[in-house]
PDB file of C-alpha atoms and ligand atoms in Angstrom:
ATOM      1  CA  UNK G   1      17.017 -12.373 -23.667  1.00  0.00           C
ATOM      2  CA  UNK G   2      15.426  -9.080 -23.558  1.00  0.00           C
ATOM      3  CA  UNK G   3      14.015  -8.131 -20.249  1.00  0.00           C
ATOM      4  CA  UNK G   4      10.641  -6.417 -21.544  1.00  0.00           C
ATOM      5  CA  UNK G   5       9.707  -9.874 -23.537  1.00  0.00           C
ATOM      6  CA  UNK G   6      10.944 -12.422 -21.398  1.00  0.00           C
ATOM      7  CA  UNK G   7       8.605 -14.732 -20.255  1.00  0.00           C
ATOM      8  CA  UNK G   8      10.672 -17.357 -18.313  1.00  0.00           C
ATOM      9  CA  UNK G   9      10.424 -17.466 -14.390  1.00  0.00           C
ATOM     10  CA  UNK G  10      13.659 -17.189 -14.309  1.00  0.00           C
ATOM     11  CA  UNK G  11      14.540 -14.502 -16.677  1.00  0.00           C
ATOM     12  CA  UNK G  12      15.277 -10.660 -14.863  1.00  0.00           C
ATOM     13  CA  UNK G  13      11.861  -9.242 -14.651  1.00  0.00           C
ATOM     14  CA  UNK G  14      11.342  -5.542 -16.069  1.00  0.00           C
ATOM     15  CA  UNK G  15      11.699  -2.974 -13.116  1.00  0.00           C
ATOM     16  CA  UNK G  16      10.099   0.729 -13.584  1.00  0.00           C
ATOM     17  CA  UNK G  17      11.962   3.593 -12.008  1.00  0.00           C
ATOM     18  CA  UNK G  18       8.911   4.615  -9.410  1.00  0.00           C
ATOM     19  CA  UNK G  19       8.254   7.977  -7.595  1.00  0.00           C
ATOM     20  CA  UNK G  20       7.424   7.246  -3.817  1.00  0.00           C
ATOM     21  CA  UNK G  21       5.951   9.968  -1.421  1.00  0.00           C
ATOM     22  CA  UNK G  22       7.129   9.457   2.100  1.00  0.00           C
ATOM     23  CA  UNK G  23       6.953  11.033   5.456  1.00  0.00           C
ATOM     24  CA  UNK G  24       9.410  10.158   8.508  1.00  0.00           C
ATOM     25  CA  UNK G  25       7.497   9.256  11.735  1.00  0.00           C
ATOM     26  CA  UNK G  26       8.644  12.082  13.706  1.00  0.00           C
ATOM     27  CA  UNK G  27       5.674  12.055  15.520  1.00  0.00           C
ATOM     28  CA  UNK G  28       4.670   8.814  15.564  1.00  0.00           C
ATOM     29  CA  UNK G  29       2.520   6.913  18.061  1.00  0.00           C
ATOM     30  CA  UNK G  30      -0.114   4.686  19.093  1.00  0.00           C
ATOM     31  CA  UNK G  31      -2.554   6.897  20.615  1.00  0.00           C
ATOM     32  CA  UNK G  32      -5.764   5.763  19.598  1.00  0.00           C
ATOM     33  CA  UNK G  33      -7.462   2.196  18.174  1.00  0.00           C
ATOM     34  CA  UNK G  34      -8.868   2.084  14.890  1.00  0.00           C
ATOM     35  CA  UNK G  35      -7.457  -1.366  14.000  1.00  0.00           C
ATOM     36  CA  UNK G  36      -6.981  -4.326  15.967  1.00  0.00           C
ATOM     37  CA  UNK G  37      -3.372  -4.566  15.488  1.00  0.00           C
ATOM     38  CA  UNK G  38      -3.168  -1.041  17.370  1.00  0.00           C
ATOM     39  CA  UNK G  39      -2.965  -1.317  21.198  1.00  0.00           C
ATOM     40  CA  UNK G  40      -2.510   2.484  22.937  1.00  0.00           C
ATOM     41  CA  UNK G  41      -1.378   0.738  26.391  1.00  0.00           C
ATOM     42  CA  UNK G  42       1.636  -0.505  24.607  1.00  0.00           C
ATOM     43  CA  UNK G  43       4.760   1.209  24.221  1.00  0.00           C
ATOM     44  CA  UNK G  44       5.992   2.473  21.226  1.00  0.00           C
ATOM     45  CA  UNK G  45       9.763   3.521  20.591  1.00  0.00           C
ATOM     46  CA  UNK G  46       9.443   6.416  18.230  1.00  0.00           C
ATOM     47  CA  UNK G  47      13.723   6.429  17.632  1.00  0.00           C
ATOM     48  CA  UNK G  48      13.325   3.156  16.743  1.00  0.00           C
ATOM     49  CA  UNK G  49      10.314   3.654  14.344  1.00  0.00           C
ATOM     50  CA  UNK G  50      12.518   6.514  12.439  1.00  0.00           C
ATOM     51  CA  UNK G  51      15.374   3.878  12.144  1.00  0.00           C
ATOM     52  CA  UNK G  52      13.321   1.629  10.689  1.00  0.00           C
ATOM     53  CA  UNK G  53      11.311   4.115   8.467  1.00  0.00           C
ATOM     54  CA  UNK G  54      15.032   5.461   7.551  1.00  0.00           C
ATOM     55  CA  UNK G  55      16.275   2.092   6.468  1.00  0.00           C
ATOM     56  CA  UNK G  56      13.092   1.211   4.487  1.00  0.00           C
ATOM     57  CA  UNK G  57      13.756   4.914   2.843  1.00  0.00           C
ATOM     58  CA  UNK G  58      17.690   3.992   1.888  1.00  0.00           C
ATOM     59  CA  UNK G  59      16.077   0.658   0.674  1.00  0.00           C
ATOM     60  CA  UNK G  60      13.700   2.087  -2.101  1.00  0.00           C
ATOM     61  CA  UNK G  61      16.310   4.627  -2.432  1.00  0.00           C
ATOM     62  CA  UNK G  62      18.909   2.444  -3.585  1.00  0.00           C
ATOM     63  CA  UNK G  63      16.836   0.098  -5.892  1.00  0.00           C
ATOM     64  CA  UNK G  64      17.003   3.650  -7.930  1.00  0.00           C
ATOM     65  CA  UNK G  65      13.459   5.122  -6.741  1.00  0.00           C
ATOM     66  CA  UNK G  66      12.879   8.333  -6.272  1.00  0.00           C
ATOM     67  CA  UNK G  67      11.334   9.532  -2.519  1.00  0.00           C
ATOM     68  CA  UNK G  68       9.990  13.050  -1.952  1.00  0.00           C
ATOM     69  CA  UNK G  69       9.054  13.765   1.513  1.00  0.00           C
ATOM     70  CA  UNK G  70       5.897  15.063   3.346  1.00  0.00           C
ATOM     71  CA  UNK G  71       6.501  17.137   6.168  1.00  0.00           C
ATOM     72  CA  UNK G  72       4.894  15.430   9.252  1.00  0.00           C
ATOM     73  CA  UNK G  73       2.405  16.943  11.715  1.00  0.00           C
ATOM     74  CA  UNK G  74       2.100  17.036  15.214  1.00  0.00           C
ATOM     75  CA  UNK G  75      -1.294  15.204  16.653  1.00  0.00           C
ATOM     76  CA  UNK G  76      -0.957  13.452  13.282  1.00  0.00           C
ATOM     77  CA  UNK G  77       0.408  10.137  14.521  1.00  0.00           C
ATOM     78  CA  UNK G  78      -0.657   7.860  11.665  1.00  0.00           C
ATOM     79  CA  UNK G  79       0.821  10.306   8.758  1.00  0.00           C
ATOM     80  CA  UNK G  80       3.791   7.860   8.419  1.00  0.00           C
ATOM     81  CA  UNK G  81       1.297   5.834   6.595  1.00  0.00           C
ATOM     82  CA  UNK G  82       1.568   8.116   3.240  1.00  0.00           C
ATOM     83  CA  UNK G  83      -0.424   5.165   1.554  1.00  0.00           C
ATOM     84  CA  UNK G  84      -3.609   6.091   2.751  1.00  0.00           C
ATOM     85  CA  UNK G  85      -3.491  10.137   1.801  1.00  0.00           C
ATOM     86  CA  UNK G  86      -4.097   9.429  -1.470  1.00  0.00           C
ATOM     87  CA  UNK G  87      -4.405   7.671  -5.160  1.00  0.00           C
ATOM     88  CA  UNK G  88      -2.148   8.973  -8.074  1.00  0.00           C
ATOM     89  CA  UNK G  89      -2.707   7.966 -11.636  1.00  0.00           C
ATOM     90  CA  UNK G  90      -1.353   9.717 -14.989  1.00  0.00           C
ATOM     91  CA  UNK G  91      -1.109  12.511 -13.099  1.00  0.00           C
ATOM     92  CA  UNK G  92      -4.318  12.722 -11.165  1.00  0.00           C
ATOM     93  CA  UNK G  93      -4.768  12.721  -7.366  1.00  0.00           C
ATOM     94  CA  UNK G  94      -8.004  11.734  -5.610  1.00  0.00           C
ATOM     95  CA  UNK G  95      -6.906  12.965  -2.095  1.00  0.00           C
ATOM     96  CA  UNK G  96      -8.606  10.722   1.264  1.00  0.00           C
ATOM     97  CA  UNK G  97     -11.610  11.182   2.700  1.00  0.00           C
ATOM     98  CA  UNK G  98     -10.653   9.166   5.732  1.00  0.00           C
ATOM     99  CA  UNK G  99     -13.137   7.427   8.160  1.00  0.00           C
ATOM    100  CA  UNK G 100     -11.818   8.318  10.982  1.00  0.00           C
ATOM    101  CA  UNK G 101     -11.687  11.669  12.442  1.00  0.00           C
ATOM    102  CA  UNK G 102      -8.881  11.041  13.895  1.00  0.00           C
ATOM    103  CA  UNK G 103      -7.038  10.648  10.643  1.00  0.00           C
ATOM    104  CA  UNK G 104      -8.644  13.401   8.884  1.00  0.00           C
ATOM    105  CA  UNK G 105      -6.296  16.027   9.458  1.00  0.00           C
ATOM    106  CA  UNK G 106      -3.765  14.076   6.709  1.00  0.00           C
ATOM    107  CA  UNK G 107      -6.196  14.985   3.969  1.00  0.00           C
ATOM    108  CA  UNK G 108      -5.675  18.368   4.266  1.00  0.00           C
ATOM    109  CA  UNK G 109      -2.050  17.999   4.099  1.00  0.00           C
ATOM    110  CA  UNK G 110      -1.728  15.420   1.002  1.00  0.00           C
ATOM    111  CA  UNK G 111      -3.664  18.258  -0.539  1.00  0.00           C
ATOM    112  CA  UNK G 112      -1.188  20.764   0.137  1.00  0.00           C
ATOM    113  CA  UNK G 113       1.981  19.063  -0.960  1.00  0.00           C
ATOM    114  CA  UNK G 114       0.233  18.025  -4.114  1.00  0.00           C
ATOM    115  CA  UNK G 115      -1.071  21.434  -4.930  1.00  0.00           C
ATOM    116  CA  UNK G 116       2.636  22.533  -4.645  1.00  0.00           C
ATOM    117  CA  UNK G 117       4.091  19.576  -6.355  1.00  0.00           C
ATOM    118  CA  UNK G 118       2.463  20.737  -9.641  1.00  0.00           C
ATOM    119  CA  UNK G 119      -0.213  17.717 -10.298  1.00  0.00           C
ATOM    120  CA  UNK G 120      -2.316  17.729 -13.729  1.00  0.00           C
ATOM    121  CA  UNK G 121      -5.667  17.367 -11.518  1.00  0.00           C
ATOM    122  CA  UNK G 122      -6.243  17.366  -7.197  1.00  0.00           C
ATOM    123  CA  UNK G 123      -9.044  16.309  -5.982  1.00  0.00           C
ATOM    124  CA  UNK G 124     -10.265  15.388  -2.763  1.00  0.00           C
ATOM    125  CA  UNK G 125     -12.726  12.779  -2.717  1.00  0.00           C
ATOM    126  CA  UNK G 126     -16.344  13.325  -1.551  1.00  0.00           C
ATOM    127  CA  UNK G 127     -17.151   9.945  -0.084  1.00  0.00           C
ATOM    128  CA  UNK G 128     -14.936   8.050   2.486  1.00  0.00           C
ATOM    129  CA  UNK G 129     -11.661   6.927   0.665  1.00  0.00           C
ATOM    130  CA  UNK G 130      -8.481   6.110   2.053  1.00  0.00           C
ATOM    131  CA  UNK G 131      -6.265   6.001  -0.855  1.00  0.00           C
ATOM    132  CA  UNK G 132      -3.543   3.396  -1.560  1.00  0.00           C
ATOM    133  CA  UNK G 133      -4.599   1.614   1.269  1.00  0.00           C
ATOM    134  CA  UNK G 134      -7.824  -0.056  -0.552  1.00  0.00           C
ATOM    135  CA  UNK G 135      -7.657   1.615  -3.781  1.00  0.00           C
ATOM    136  CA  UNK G 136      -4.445  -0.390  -5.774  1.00  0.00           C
ATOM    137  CA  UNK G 137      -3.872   0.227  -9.024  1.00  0.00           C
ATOM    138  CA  UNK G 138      -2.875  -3.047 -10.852  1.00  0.00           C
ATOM    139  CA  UNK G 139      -2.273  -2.467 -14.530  1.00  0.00           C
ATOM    140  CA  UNK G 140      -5.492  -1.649 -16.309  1.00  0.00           C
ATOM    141  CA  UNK G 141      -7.172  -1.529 -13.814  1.00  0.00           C
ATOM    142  CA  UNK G 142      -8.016  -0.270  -9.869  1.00  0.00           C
ATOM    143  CA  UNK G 143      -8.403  -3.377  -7.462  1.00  0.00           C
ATOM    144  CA  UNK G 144     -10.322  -1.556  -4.425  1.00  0.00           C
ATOM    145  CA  UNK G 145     -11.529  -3.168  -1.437  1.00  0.00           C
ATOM    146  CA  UNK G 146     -14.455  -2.406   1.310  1.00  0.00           C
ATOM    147  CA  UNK G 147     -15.659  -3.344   4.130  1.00  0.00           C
ATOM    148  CA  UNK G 148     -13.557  -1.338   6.789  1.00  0.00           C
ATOM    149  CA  UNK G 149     -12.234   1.741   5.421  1.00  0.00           C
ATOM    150  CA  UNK G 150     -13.226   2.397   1.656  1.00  0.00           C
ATOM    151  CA  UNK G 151     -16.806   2.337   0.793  1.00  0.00           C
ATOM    152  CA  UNK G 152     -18.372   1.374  -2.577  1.00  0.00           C
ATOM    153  CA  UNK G 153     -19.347   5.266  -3.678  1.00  0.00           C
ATOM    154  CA  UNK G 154     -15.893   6.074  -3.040  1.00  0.00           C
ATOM    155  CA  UNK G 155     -14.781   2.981  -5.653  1.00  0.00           C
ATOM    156  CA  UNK G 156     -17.614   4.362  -8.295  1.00  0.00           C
ATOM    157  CA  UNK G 157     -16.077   7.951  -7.084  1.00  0.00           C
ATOM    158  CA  UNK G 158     -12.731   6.425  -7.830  1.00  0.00           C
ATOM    159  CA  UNK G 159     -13.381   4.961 -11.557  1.00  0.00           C
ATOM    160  CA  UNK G 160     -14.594   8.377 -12.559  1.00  0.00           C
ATOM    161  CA  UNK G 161     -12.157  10.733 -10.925  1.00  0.00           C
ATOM    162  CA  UNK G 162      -9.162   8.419 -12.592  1.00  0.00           C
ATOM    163  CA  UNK G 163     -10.234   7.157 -15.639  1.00  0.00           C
ATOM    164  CA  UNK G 164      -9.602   3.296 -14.926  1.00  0.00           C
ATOM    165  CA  UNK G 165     -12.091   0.419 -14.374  1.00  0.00           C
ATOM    166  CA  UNK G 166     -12.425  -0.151 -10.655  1.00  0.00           C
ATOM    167  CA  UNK G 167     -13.662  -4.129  -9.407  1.00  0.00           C
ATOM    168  CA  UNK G 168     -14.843  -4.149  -6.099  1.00  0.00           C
ATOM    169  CA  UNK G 169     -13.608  -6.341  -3.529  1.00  0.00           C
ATOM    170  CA  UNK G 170     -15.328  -7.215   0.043  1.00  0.00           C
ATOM    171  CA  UNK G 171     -13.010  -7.589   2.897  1.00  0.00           C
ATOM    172  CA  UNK G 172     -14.281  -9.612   5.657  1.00  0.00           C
ATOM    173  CA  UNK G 173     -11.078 -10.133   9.014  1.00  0.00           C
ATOM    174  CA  UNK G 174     -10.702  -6.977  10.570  1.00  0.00           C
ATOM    175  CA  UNK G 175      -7.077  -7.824  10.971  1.00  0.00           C
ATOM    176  CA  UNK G 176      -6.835  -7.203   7.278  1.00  0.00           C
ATOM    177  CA  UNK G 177      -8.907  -3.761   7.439  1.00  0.00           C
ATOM    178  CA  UNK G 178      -6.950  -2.284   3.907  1.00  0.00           C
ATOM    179  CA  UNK G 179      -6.379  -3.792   0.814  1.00  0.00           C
ATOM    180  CA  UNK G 180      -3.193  -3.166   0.834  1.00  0.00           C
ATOM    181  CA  UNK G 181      -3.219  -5.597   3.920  1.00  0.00           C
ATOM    182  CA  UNK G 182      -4.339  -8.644   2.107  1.00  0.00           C
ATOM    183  CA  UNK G 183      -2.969  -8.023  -0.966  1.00  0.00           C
ATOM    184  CA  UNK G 184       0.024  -6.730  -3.264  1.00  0.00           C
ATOM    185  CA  UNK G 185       0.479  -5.763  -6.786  1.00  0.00           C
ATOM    186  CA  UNK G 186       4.034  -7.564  -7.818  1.00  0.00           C
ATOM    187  CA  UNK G 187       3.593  -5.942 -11.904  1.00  0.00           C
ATOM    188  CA  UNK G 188       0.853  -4.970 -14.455  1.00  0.00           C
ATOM    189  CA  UNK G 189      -0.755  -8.820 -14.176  1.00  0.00           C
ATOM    190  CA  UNK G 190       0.019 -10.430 -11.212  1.00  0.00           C
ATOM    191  CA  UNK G 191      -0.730  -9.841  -7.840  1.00  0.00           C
ATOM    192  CA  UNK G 192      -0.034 -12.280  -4.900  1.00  0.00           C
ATOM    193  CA  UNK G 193      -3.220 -12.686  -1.667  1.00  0.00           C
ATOM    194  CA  UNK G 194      -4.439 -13.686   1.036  1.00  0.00           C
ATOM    195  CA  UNK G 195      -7.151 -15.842   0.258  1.00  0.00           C
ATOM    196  CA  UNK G 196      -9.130 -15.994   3.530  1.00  0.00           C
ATOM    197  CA  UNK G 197      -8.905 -11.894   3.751  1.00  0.00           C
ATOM    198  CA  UNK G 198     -11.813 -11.761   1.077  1.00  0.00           C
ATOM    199  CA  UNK G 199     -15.762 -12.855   1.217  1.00  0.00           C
ATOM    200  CA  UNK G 200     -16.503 -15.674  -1.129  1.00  0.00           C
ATOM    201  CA  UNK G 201     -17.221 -13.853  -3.875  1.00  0.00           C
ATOM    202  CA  UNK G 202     -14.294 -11.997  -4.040  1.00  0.00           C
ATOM    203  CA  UNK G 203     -11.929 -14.890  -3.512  1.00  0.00           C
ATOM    204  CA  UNK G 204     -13.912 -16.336  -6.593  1.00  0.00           C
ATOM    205  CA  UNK G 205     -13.118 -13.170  -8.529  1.00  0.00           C
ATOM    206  CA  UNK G 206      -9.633 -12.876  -8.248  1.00  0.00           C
ATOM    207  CA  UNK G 207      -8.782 -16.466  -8.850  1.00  0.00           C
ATOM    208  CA  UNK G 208     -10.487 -15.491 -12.445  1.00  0.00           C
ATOM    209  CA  UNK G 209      -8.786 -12.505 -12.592  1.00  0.00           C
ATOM    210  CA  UNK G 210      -5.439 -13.913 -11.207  1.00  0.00           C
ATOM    211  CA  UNK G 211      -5.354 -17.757 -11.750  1.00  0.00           C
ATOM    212  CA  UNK G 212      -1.400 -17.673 -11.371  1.00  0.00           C
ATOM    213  CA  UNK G 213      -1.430 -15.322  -8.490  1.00  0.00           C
ATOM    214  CA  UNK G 214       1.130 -16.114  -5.579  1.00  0.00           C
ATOM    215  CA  UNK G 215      -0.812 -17.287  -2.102  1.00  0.00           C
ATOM    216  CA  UNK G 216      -0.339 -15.983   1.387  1.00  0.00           C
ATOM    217  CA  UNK G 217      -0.550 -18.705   4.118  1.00  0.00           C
ATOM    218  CA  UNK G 218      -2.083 -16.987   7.357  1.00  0.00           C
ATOM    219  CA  UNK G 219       1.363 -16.850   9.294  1.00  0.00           C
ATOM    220  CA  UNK G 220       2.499 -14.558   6.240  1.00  0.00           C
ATOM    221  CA  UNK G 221      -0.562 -12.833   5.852  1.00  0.00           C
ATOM    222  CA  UNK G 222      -0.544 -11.855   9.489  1.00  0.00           C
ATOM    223  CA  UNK G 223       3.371 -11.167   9.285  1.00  0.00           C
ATOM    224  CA  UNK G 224       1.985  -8.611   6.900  1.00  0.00           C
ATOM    225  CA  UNK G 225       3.426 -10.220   3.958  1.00  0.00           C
ATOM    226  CA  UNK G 226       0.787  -8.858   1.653  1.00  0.00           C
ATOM    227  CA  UNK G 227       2.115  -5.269   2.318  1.00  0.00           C
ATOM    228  CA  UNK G 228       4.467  -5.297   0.281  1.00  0.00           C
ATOM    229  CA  UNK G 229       5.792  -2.530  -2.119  1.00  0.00           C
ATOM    230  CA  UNK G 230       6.730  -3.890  -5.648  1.00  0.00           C
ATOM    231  CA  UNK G 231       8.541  -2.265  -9.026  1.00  0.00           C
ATOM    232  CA  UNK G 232       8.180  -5.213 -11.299  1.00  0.00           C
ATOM    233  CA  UNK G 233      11.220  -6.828 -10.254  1.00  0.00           C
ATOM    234  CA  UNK G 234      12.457  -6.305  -6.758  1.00  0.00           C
ATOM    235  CA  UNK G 235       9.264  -6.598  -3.830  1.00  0.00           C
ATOM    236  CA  UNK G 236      10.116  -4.936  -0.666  1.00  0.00           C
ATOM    237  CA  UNK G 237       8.042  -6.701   2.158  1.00  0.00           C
ATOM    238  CA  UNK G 238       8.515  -7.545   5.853  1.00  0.00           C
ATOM    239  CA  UNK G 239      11.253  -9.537   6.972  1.00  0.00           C
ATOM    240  CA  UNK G 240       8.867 -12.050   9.094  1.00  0.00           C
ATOM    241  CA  UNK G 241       7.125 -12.993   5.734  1.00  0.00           C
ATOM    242  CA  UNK G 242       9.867 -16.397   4.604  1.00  0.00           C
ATOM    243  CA  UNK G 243       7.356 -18.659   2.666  1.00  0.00           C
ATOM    244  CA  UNK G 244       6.091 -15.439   0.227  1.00  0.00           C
ATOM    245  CA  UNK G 245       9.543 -14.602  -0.033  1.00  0.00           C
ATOM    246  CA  UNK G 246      10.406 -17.928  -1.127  1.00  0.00           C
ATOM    247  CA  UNK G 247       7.407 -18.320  -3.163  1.00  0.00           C
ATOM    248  CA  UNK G 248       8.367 -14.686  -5.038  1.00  0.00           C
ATOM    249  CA  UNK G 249      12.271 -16.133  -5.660  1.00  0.00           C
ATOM    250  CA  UNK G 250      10.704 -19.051  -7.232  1.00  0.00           C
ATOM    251  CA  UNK G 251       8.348 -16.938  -9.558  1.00  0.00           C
ATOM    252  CA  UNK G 252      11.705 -14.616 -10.741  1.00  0.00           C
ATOM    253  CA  UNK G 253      11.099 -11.402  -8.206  1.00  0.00           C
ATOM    254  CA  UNK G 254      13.668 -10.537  -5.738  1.00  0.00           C
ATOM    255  CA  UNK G 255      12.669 -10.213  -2.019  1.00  0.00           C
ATOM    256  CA  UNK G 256      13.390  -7.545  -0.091  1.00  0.00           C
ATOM    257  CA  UNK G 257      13.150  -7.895   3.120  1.00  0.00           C
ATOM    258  CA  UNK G 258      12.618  -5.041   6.003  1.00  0.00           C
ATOM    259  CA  UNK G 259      11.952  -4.985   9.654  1.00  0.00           C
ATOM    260  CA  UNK G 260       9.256  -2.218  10.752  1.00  0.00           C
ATOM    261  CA  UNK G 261       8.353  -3.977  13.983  1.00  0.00           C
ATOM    262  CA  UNK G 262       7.459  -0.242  15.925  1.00  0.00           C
ATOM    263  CA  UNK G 263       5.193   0.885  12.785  1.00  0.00           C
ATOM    264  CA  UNK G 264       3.528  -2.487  12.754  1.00  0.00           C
ATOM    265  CA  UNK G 265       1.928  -1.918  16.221  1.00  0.00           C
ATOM    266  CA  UNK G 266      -0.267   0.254  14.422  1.00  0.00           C
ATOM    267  CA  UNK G 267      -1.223  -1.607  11.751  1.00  0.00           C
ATOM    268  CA  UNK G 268       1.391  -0.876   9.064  1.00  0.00           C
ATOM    269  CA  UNK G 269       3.929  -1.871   6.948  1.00  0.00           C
ATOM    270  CA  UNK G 270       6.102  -1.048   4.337  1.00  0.00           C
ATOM    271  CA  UNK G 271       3.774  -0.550   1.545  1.00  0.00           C
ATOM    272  CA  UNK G 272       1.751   1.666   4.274  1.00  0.00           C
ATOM    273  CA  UNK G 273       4.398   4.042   4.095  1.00  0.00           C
ATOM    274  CA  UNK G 274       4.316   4.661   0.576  1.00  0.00           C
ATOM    275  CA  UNK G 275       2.372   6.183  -1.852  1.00  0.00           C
ATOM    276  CA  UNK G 276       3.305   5.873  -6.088  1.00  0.00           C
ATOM    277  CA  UNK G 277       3.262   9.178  -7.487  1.00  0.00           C
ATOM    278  CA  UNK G 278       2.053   8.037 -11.350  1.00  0.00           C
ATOM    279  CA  UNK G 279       3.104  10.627 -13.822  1.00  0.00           C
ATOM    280  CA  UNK G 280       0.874  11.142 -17.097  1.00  0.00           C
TER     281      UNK G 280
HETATM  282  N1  LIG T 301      -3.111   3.084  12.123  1.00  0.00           N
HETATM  283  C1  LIG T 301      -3.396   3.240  10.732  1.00  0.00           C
HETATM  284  C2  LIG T 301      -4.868   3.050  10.469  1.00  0.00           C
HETATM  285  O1  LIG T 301      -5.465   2.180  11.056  1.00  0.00           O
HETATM  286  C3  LIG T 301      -2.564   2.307   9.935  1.00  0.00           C
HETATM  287  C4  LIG T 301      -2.677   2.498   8.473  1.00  0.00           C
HETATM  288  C5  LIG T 301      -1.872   1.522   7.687  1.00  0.00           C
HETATM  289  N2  LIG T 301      -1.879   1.829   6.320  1.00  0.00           N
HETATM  290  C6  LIG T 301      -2.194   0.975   5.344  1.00  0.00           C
HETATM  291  N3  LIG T 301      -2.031   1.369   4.123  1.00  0.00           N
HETATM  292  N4  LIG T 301      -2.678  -0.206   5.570  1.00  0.00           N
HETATM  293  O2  LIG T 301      -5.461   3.745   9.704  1.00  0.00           O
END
């Protein structure tokens, strides 16, 4: 059966080659507390964090992805989290306007490695905006999320600077401060959630949207399960998340699994640490 028309569960799911910015977590730390995963009293291992960041590299590396690399920063310890520099589509970045000061510095250099990576159109957004992290583009359309981070200007901000509807969703646990927390993009129509992440009104709207979306249970969801990096076939996602693993294998995606446990003390995970570059 051909891949691209197959509709089975069990048929091989169409994969897209992706282009993944990345930056090691050379100077990685928890030095501050802007989520409540994020403790400063406890002790990070910053060798470990680069093994793990390393491995999670080789891993989208060797499903045939391409990873540039972002030069970290000193007094930038949260630049590991690529995710939240930026949102790329056909070609055009809106760079972060982050909330918190202590973050801001990573605008600046998301701007820089875009304005040397030859972009159609950089721009940095005027209200607060932090990228990937609540801004996900899901086929024809950007799912992007507030309550925490993102703020509704920056979504209407958003749908004009890339050229795709934008529906807003309201985030309501502050353990689940991002989108990208609470929920993943698996291909152009289906996305998998966490359910209780989400006001009311928002859980109504994506069970419209998404009636055959995949379900996080709230030991996944606070495994980080939902942040999870997916190329239409193959869903790289923390190792602690079993049941959305098994749930994905049932639904014809392949799992793959990775252990961040150091980045995860402040408040990320593998989808965190990358951004899609989306060419025009
Ligand atoms: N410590 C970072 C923050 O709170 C973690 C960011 C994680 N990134 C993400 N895309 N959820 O901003």
């Amino acid at each position: 059966m051909d891949p691209l028309t197959a509709t089975s569960t069990t048929a091989r799911r169409p994969v897209r080659r992706r282009r993944y910015l990345l930056c090691p977590p050379e100077h990685f730390a928890v030095e501050y507390a802007i989520n409540p995963w994020m403790d400063p009293a406890r002790p990070v291992d910053r060798v470990a964090a680069l093994r793990q960041w390393r491995e999670l590299a080789a891993v989208l590396r060797g499903l045939g992805h391409r990873v540039e690399l972002l030069d970290p920063e000193p007094g930038l310890p949260d630049m590991v989290f690529t995710a939240n520099g930026a949102t790329v589509v056909a070609g055009r970045v809106l760079v972060a306007n982050f909330r918190h000061p202590q973050r801001a510095g990573e605008s600046a250099a998301h701007r820089r490695w875009f304005a040397g990576a030859r972009f159609r159109q950089v721009r940095t957004a005027a209200e607060v905006n932090e990228g990937e992290g609540d801004l996900l583009v899901a086929g024809p359309r950007i799912l992007a999320a507030s309550g925490f981070r993102t703020t509704p200007a920056a979504h209407r901000e958003a749908q004009r600077v890339l050229g795709l509807p934008v529906v807003t969703l309201q985030l309501t646990d502050p353990r689940f401060y991002h989108l990208d927390t609470a929920l993943a993009v698996l291909d152009e129509s289906r996305v998998m959630y966490y359910p209780d992440a989400f006001s009311p009104a928002s859980r109504r709207l994506l069970r419209r949207l998404y009636p055959d979306a995949i379900l996080a249970d709230a030991r996944d969801a606070a495994a980080f399960g939902l942040n999870a990096v997916s190329d239409g076939r193959h869903v790289v996602l923390p190792d602690g998340a079993r049941g959305l693993a098994r749930q994905l294998r049932e639904a014809g995606y392949t799992p793959t699994p990775v252990a961040l446990p150091e980045l995860q003390k402040a408040g990320g995970g593998p989808k965190c640490c990358v951004l899609e570059l989306r060419s025009a």
